[in-house]
């Protein structure tokens, strides 16, 4: 690893770990300290991703117009201050749901710009001939942070309380900023500025003019819509209704991260065995029944069956995260990659935010169980859009058993 990329990697390591800490600690703080209702928990969980709907499209264009490293350092500092304010308010007995909502929005904006800038900075640090290995390392680390961050957050929240875990999250962002400041590579000058509207219009027309890209976007949106429906209200079900310890929530979510990590690591083997084109829809069909185990979550053996179903569903997601991104890159010319990625991110992350809002509404009207079933059914059926373009994606994939 080059020195500058190593610093970027260590910074991303800290930033991703911290983000996973707050994903668990923030809703748990709302439930335990403020006795938040299912609707309030759902809204809180959705705000950090809903900001992508508002700012996602211009974010990619804006980041391309400035130096990336200062953007990342600034976003780390902003997120650290926001999370530290929660701990301070709790100590002063002044914490409110309104403050948690604001912190969720600020953290979401910071994460959006940090991620866009980070992805855009990698080619300048490693060169295009080493992008695959560099991105594989970053993606694998992200999956590992999903597992360790959420499971550790559940345990730490149980032992020390959510306010101190959020303070630790703020420290991880400071750690990230310090490592980023050590990068010495000189970034290329920002691209020549063209009208933002023209650039965005060209990107949208390109993506929605390609049947395969549209199907990939639809498949990802179904998964990302179903995931929050199946998880946002888990603190209410696990901690309040089933009276299980708080660490169980983090451990349950860690099953998803473990599955994603296994799927990402084994994606090339699955592609070699089945062929890339066949794997992305056939694996979805074969794993669909396991998604329907998730809403059966209850005391005793049912918590293990539910977690196992979540794990298998996440293995499929991990495989798709590798193979479908490869398809997107094959179909997109170099000069359009940034805009295609930004638009795809709006669709996928926007679906997460909408899923959180739906979880809040369904949870208030019909209860937590109905919310989990809605999410499970969406995830189980997410293979359907890929069936419509199976001949096209088979031509993109490598032959099976090669």
Coordinates of C-alpha atoms in Angstrom, one line a residue:
X1 CA 0.0 0.0 0.0
X2 CA 1.2 3.5 -0.9
X3 CA 1.7 5.8 2.1
X4 CA -1.1 8.2 1.1
X5 CA -3.6 5.5 0.3
X6 CA -2.7 3.8 3.6
X7 CA -3.6 7.1 5.4
X8 CA -6.9 7.3 3.5
X9 CA -7.6 3.6 4.4
X10 CA -7.0 4.2 8.1
X11 CA -9.1 7.3 8.0
X12 CA -11.9 5.5 6.3
X13 CA -11.6 2.7 8.8
X14 CA -12.2 5.1 11.7
X15 CA -15.0 7.0 10.0
X16 CA -16.9 3.8 9.0
X17 CA -16.5 2.3 12.5
X18 CA -17.8 5.4 14.1
X19 CA -20.8 5.6 11.7
X20 CA -21.8 2.1 12.7
X21 CA -21.5 3.0 16.4
X22 CA -24.1 5.8 16.1
X23 CA -26.4 3.7 13.9
X24 CA -27.0 1.5 17.0
X25 CA -26.5 4.0 19.8
X26 CA -28.7 6.9 18.5
X27 CA -32.0 5.0 18.2
X28 CA -31.3 3.1 21.5
X29 CA -30.8 6.5 23.2
X30 CA -34.1 7.7 21.9
X31 CA -35.9 4.5 23.2
X32 CA -34.2 4.3 26.6
X33 CA -33.7 8.0 27.5
X34 CA -36.6 9.7 25.8
X35 CA -39.1 6.8 25.5
X36 CA -39.5 7.5 21.8
X37 CA -42.5 6.0 20.0
X38 CA -42.2 3.6 17.0
X39 CA -42.9 6.6 14.8
X40 CA -40.2 8.7 16.3
X41 CA -37.7 5.9 16.1
X42 CA -38.5 5.4 12.4
X43 CA -38.3 9.1 11.6
X44 CA -34.9 9.3 13.4
X45 CA -33.5 6.4 11.5
X46 CA -34.6 7.7 8.2
X47 CA -33.4 11.3 8.4
X48 CA -29.7 10.5 7.9
X49 CA -30.5 8.9 4.6
X50 CA -33.3 11.1 3.4
X51 CA -30.8 13.9 3.1
X52 CA -29.4 12.0 0.1
X53 CA -32.6 12.6 -1.8
X54 CA -32.2 16.4 -1.3
X55 CA -28.4 16.7 -1.7
X56 CA -27.2 13.5 -3.5
X57 CA -27.5 14.7 -7.1
X58 CA -25.5 17.9 -6.7
X59 CA -23.1 16.4 -4.2
X60 CA -21.1 14.5 -6.9
X61 CA -20.9 17.5 -9.2
X62 CA -19.9 19.9 -6.4
X63 CA -17.2 17.5 -5.0
X64 CA -15.7 17.4 -8.5
X65 CA -15.3 21.2 -8.5
X66 CA -13.2 21.3 -5.3
X67 CA -10.2 19.6 -3.6
X68 CA -11.5 16.3 -2.0
X69 CA -9.2 16.1 1.1
X70 CA -10.4 19.3 2.7
X71 CA -14.0 18.3 2.1
X72 CA -13.4 15.0 4.0
X73 CA -11.6 16.7 6.9
X74 CA -14.4 19.3 7.3
X75 CA -17.1 16.6 7.2
X76 CA -15.3 14.6 9.9
X77 CA -15.1 17.7 12.1
X78 CA -18.8 18.6 11.6
X79 CA -19.9 15.0 12.5
X80 CA -17.7 14.9 15.6
X81 CA -19.2 18.2 16.9
X82 CA -22.7 17.1 16.2
X83 CA -22.4 13.8 18.1
X84 CA -20.5 15.3 21.0
X85 CA -23.4 17.8 21.4
X86 CA -25.7 14.8 22.1
X87 CA -23.5 13.6 25.0
X88 CA -23.2 17.1 26.4
X89 CA -27.0 17.7 26.3
X90 CA -27.6 14.3 28.0
X91 CA -25.2 15.3 30.8
X92 CA -27.0 18.6 31.2
X93 CA -30.4 16.8 31.2
X94 CA -31.4 19.0 28.2
X95 CA -31.6 16.2 25.5
X96 CA -34.7 16.3 23.2
X97 CA -35.9 14.4 20.2
X98 CA -35.6 17.6 18.1
X99 CA -31.8 17.6 18.8
X100 CA -31.5 14.0 17.8
X101 CA -33.3 14.7 14.6
X102 CA -31.0 17.6 13.8
X103 CA -27.9 15.5 14.6
X104 CA -29.2 12.7 12.3
X105 CA -29.5 15.2 9.5
X106 CA -26.1 16.7 10.0
X107 CA -24.5 13.3 10.3
X108 CA -26.2 12.2 7.1
X109 CA -25.0 15.2 5.2
X110 CA -21.4 14.7 6.5
X111 CA -21.4 11.0 5.5
X112 CA -22.8 11.8 2.0
X113 CA -20.1 14.3 1.2
X114 CA -17.3 12.3 2.9
X115 CA -18.2 9.1 0.9
X116 CA -18.5 10.9 -2.4
X117 CA -15.1 12.7 -1.9
X118 CA -13.5 9.5 -0.7
X119 CA -14.5 7.5 -3.7
X120 CA -13.4 10.3 -6.0
X121 CA -10.0 10.5 -4.4
X122 CA -9.0 6.9 -4.7
X123 CA -7.9 7.0 -8.4
X124 CA -5.6 10.0 -7.7
X125 CA -3.9 8.0 -4.9
X126 CA -3.4 4.5 -6.5
X127 CA -3.8 5.0 -10.2
X128 CA -6.5 3.4 -12.4
X129 CA -4.5 0.2 -12.9
X130 CA -4.9 -0.6 -9.2
X131 CA -8.4 0.6 -8.6
X132 CA -9.9 -3.0 -8.3
X133 CA -7.6 -4.1 -5.5
X134 CA -7.9 -0.7 -3.7
X135 CA -11.7 -0.7 -3.8
X136 CA -11.9 -4.4 -2.8
X137 CA -9.9 -3.5 0.3
X138 CA -12.2 -0.5 1.1
X139 CA -15.4 -2.5 0.5
X140 CA -14.2 -5.4 2.5
X141 CA -13.3 -3.1 5.4
X142 CA -16.7 -1.5 5.2
X143 CA -18.4 -4.9 5.6
X144 CA -16.1 -5.7 8.5
X145 CA -16.9 -2.4 10.2
X146 CA -20.6 -3.1 9.8
X147 CA -20.1 -6.3 11.8
X148 CA -17.7 -5.1 14.4
X149 CA -19.1 -1.6 14.8
X150 CA -22.7 -2.6 15.4
X151 CA -22.0 -5.6 17.6
X152 CA -19.4 -3.5 19.6
X153 CA -21.9 -0.7 19.9
X154 CA -24.5 -2.9 21.3
X155 CA -22.2 -4.3 24.0
X156 CA -20.7 -0.8 24.8
X157 CA -24.2 0.7 25.0
X158 CA -25.2 -2.1 27.4
X159 CA -22.1 -1.5 29.6
X160 CA -21.5 2.3 29.4
X161 CA -24.7 3.7 28.0
X162 CA -25.5 5.3 24.6
X163 CA -24.3 8.8 25.4
X164 CA -20.7 7.7 26.0
X165 CA -20.8 5.5 22.8
X166 CA -21.8 8.6 20.8
X167 CA -18.9 10.4 22.4
X168 CA -16.6 7.6 21.2
X169 CA -18.1 8.0 17.8
X170 CA -17.1 11.7 17.8
X171 CA -13.5 10.6 18.7
X172 CA -13.4 8.3 15.7
X173 CA -14.2 11.2 13.4
X174 CA -11.4 13.2 14.9
X175 CA -9.1 10.2 14.4
X176 CA -10.1 10.1 10.7
X177 CA -9.5 13.9 10.2
X178 CA -6.0 13.6 11.7
X179 CA -5.0 10.8 9.3
X180 CA -6.4 12.6 6.3
X181 CA -4.4 15.7 7.1
X182 CA -1.3 13.6 6.7
X183 CA -1.9 12.9 3.0
X184 CA 0.8 14.6 1.0
X185 CA -0.4 13.7 -2.6
X186 CA -1.2 16.8 -4.7
X187 CA -4.7 16.4 -6.1
X188 CA -5.3 17.3 -9.7
X189 CA -7.0 20.7 -10.3
X190 CA -10.8 20.6 -10.3
X191 CA -12.4 19.8 -13.6
X192 CA -13.6 22.7 -15.9
X193 CA -16.9 23.8 -14.6
X194 CA -20.0 23.2 -16.8
X195 CA -23.6 24.0 -15.9
X196 CA -24.7 21.6 -13.2
X197 CA -28.1 21.2 -14.7
X198 CA -26.6 20.0 -18.0
X199 CA -24.3 17.5 -16.3
X200 CA -27.1 16.1 -14.2
X201 CA -29.5 15.8 -17.2
X202 CA -27.0 13.9 -19.2
X203 CA -26.4 11.5 -16.3
X204 CA -30.1 10.9 -15.8
X205 CA -30.8 10.3 -19.5
X206 CA -27.9 7.9 -19.7
X207 CA -28.9 5.8 -16.7
X208 CA -32.6 5.6 -17.5
X209 CA -31.9 4.9 -21.2
X210 CA -30.2 1.6 -20.3
X211 CA -32.5 -1.3 -19.5
X212 CA -29.8 -3.2 -17.4
X213 CA -29.0 -0.1 -15.3
X214 CA -32.7 0.5 -14.7
X215 CA -33.2 -3.1 -13.5
X216 CA -30.1 -2.9 -11.3
X217 CA -31.4 0.3 -9.8
X218 CA -34.9 -1.3 -9.2
X219 CA -33.4 -4.4 -7.6
X220 CA -31.2 -2.3 -5.3
X221 CA -34.1 0.0 -4.4
X222 CA -36.3 -3.0 -3.4
X223 CA -33.6 -4.4 -1.1
X224 CA -32.8 -0.9 0.4
X225 CA -36.5 -0.2 0.9
X226 CA -37.0 -3.6 2.6
X227 CA -34.0 -3.5 4.9
X228 CA -35.1 -0.5 7.1
X229 CA -38.6 -1.9 7.2
X230 CA -37.1 -5.1 8.6
X231 CA -34.7 -3.4 11.0
X232 CA -35.7 0.1 12.1
X233 CA -38.1 -1.0 14.7
X234 CA -36.0 -3.8 16.0
X235 CA -35.0 -1.8 19.2
X236 CA -38.7 -1.5 20.0
X237 CA -39.3 -5.2 19.5
X238 CA -36.2 -6.6 21.1
X239 CA -35.7 -4.2 24.0
X240 CA -39.2 -3.1 24.9
X241 CA -41.5 -5.9 23.8
X242 CA -39.3 -9.0 24.2
X243 CA -37.3 -7.5 27.1
X244 CA -33.9 -8.7 25.7
X245 CA -30.6 -6.9 26.6
X246 CA -29.5 -4.1 24.3
X247 CA -26.5 -6.0 23.0
X248 CA -28.8 -8.4 21.2
X249 CA -29.9 -5.6 18.9
X250 CA -26.3 -5.0 17.8
X251 CA -25.6 -8.7 17.5
X252 CA -28.7 -9.2 15.4
X253 CA -27.6 -6.5 12.9
X254 CA -24.1 -7.9 12.9
X255 CA -25.5 -11.1 11.3
X256 CA -26.3 -8.9 8.3
X257 CA -22.8 -7.5 8.2
X258 CA -21.3 -11.0 8.5
X259 CA -23.5 -12.3 5.6
X260 CA -22.5 -9.3 3.5
X261 CA -18.8 -9.9 4.2
X262 CA -19.1 -13.6 3.3
X263 CA -21.0 -12.8 0.1
X264 CA -18.5 -10.1 -1.0
X265 CA -15.5 -12.4 -0.3
X266 CA -17.0 -15.3 -2.2
X267 CA -18.6 -13.4 -5.1
X268 CA -15.9 -14.3 -7.6
X269 CA -16.3 -18.0 -6.8
X270 CA -20.1 -17.8 -7.3
X271 CA -19.5 -16.0 -10.6
X272 CA -17.0 -18.6 -11.7
X273 CA -19.4 -21.5 -10.8
X274 CA -22.7 -20.0 -12.1
X275 CA -21.6 -17.3 -14.4
X276 CA -22.0 -13.6 -13.3
X277 CA -25.2 -13.1 -15.3
X278 CA -27.0 -16.2 -14.0
X279 CA -25.7 -15.7 -10.4
X280 CA -27.3 -12.4 -9.7
X281 CA -30.9 -13.6 -10.4
X282 CA -30.6 -17.3 -9.6
X283 CA -29.1 -16.6 -6.2
X284 CA -32.0 -14.2 -5.5
X285 CA -34.5 -16.9 -6.2
X286 CA -32.8 -19.5 -4.1
X287 CA -32.4 -17.3 -1.1
X288 CA -35.8 -15.6 -1.2
X289 CA -37.5 -18.0 1.4
X290 CA -34.8 -17.2 4.0
X291 CA -35.9 -13.6 4.0
X292 CA -39.3 -14.7 5.3
X293 CA -37.7 -16.0 8.5
X294 CA -36.8 -12.5 9.6
X295 CA -40.3 -11.5 10.9
X296 CA -40.5 -14.7 13.0
X297 CA -38.2 -13.1 15.5
X298 CA -39.2 -14.1 19.0
X299 CA -37.9 -15.6 22.2
X300 CA -36.0 -18.9 22.2
X301 CA -35.1 -20.7 19.0
X302 CA -36.9 -18.2 16.8
X303 CA -34.3 -15.5 17.4
X304 CA -31.7 -17.9 15.9
X305 CA -33.8 -18.8 12.9
X306 CA -34.6 -15.1 12.3
X307 CA -30.9 -14.2 12.5
X308 CA -30.0 -17.1 10.2
X309 CA -32.5 -15.9 7.6
X310 CA -31.0 -12.4 7.8
X311 CA -27.6 -13.8 7.4
X312 CA -28.5 -15.8 4.2
X313 CA -30.3 -12.8 2.7
X314 CA -27.2 -10.7 3.4
X315 CA -24.9 -13.2 1.7
X316 CA -26.9 -12.7 -1.5
X317 CA -26.7 -8.9 -1.0
X318 CA -22.9 -9.2 -0.6
X319 CA -22.6 -11.1 -3.9
X320 CA -24.7 -8.6 -5.7
X321 CA -22.7 -5.7 -4.3
X322 CA -19.7 -7.0 -6.2
X323 CA -21.3 -8.3 -9.4
X324 CA -23.8 -5.6 -10.0
X325 CA -21.3 -2.8 -9.5
X326 CA -19.1 -4.6 -12.0
X327 CA -21.9 -4.6 -14.5
X328 CA -22.5 -0.9 -13.9
X329 CA -18.9 -0.1 -14.6
X330 CA -18.9 -2.2 -17.8
X331 CA -21.9 -0.4 -19.1
X332 CA -20.8 3.2 -18.3
X333 CA -18.2 5.2 -20.1
X334 CA -15.4 6.8 -18.0
X335 CA -16.7 10.3 -18.4
X336 CA -20.1 9.3 -17.1
X337 CA -19.1 7.1 -14.1
X338 CA -19.2 9.8 -11.5
X339 CA -22.7 11.0 -12.4
X340 CA -24.0 7.5 -12.8
X341 CA -22.7 6.6 -9.4
X342 CA -24.2 9.7 -7.8
X343 CA -27.6 9.1 -9.4
X344 CA -27.5 5.5 -8.4
X345 CA -26.7 6.5 -4.8
X346 CA -29.6 8.8 -4.7
X347 CA -31.9 6.0 -5.8
X348 CA -30.5 3.4 -3.4
X349 CA -30.0 5.6 -0.3
X350 CA -33.3 7.4 -1.0
X351 CA -35.0 4.0 -0.8
X352 CA -33.4 3.5 2.6
X353 CA -34.8 6.8 3.8
X354 CA -38.3 6.1 2.4
X355 CA -38.2 2.7 4.0
X356 CA -37.5 4.3 7.4
X357 CA -40.6 6.6 6.9
X358 CA -42.7 3.6 5.9
X359 CA -41.5 1.8 9.0
X360 CA -42.6 4.7 11.1
X361 CA -46.1 4.8 9.5
X362 CA -46.7 1.0 9.4
X363 CA -45.4 0.6 12.9
X364 CA -47.8 3.2 14.2
X365 CA -50.8 1.9 12.3
X366 CA -50.4 -1.9 12.4
X367 CA -47.5 -2.6 14.7
X368 CA -43.9 -3.8 14.6
X369 CA -44.6 -7.3 13.2
X370 CA -46.4 -5.9 10.2
X371 CA -43.4 -3.7 9.4
X372 CA -41.0 -6.6 9.6
X373 CA -43.2 -8.7 7.2
X374 CA -43.4 -5.8 4.7
X375 CA -39.6 -5.6 4.6
X376 CA -39.1 -9.3 4.4
X377 CA -41.5 -9.6 1.4
X378 CA -39.8 -6.8 -0.5
X379 CA -36.3 -8.4 0.1
X380 CA -37.6 -11.8 -0.9
X381 CA -38.9 -10.5 -4.2
X382 CA -36.0 -8.2 -5.1
X383 CA -34.7 -10.7 -7.8
X384 CA -37.7 -10.0 -10.0
X385 CA -36.3 -6.9 -11.9
X386 CA -33.2 -8.8 -12.9
X387 CA -35.2 -11.6 -14.5
X388 CA -36.4 -9.1 -17.1
X389 CA -32.9 -8.5 -18.4
X390 CA -31.3 -11.9 -17.8
X391 CA -30.3 -12.2 -21.4
X392 CA -28.5 -8.9 -21.4
X393 CA -26.7 -9.5 -18.1
X394 CA -25.7 -13.0 -19.3
X395 CA -23.8 -11.3 -22.1
X396 CA -21.9 -9.1 -19.6
X397 CA -21.0 -11.9 -17.2
X398 CA -18.2 -14.5 -17.6
X399 CA -19.1 -18.0 -18.6
X400 CA -19.9 -20.4 -15.8
X401 CA -17.4 -23.0 -14.6
X402 CA -14.6 -21.3 -16.5

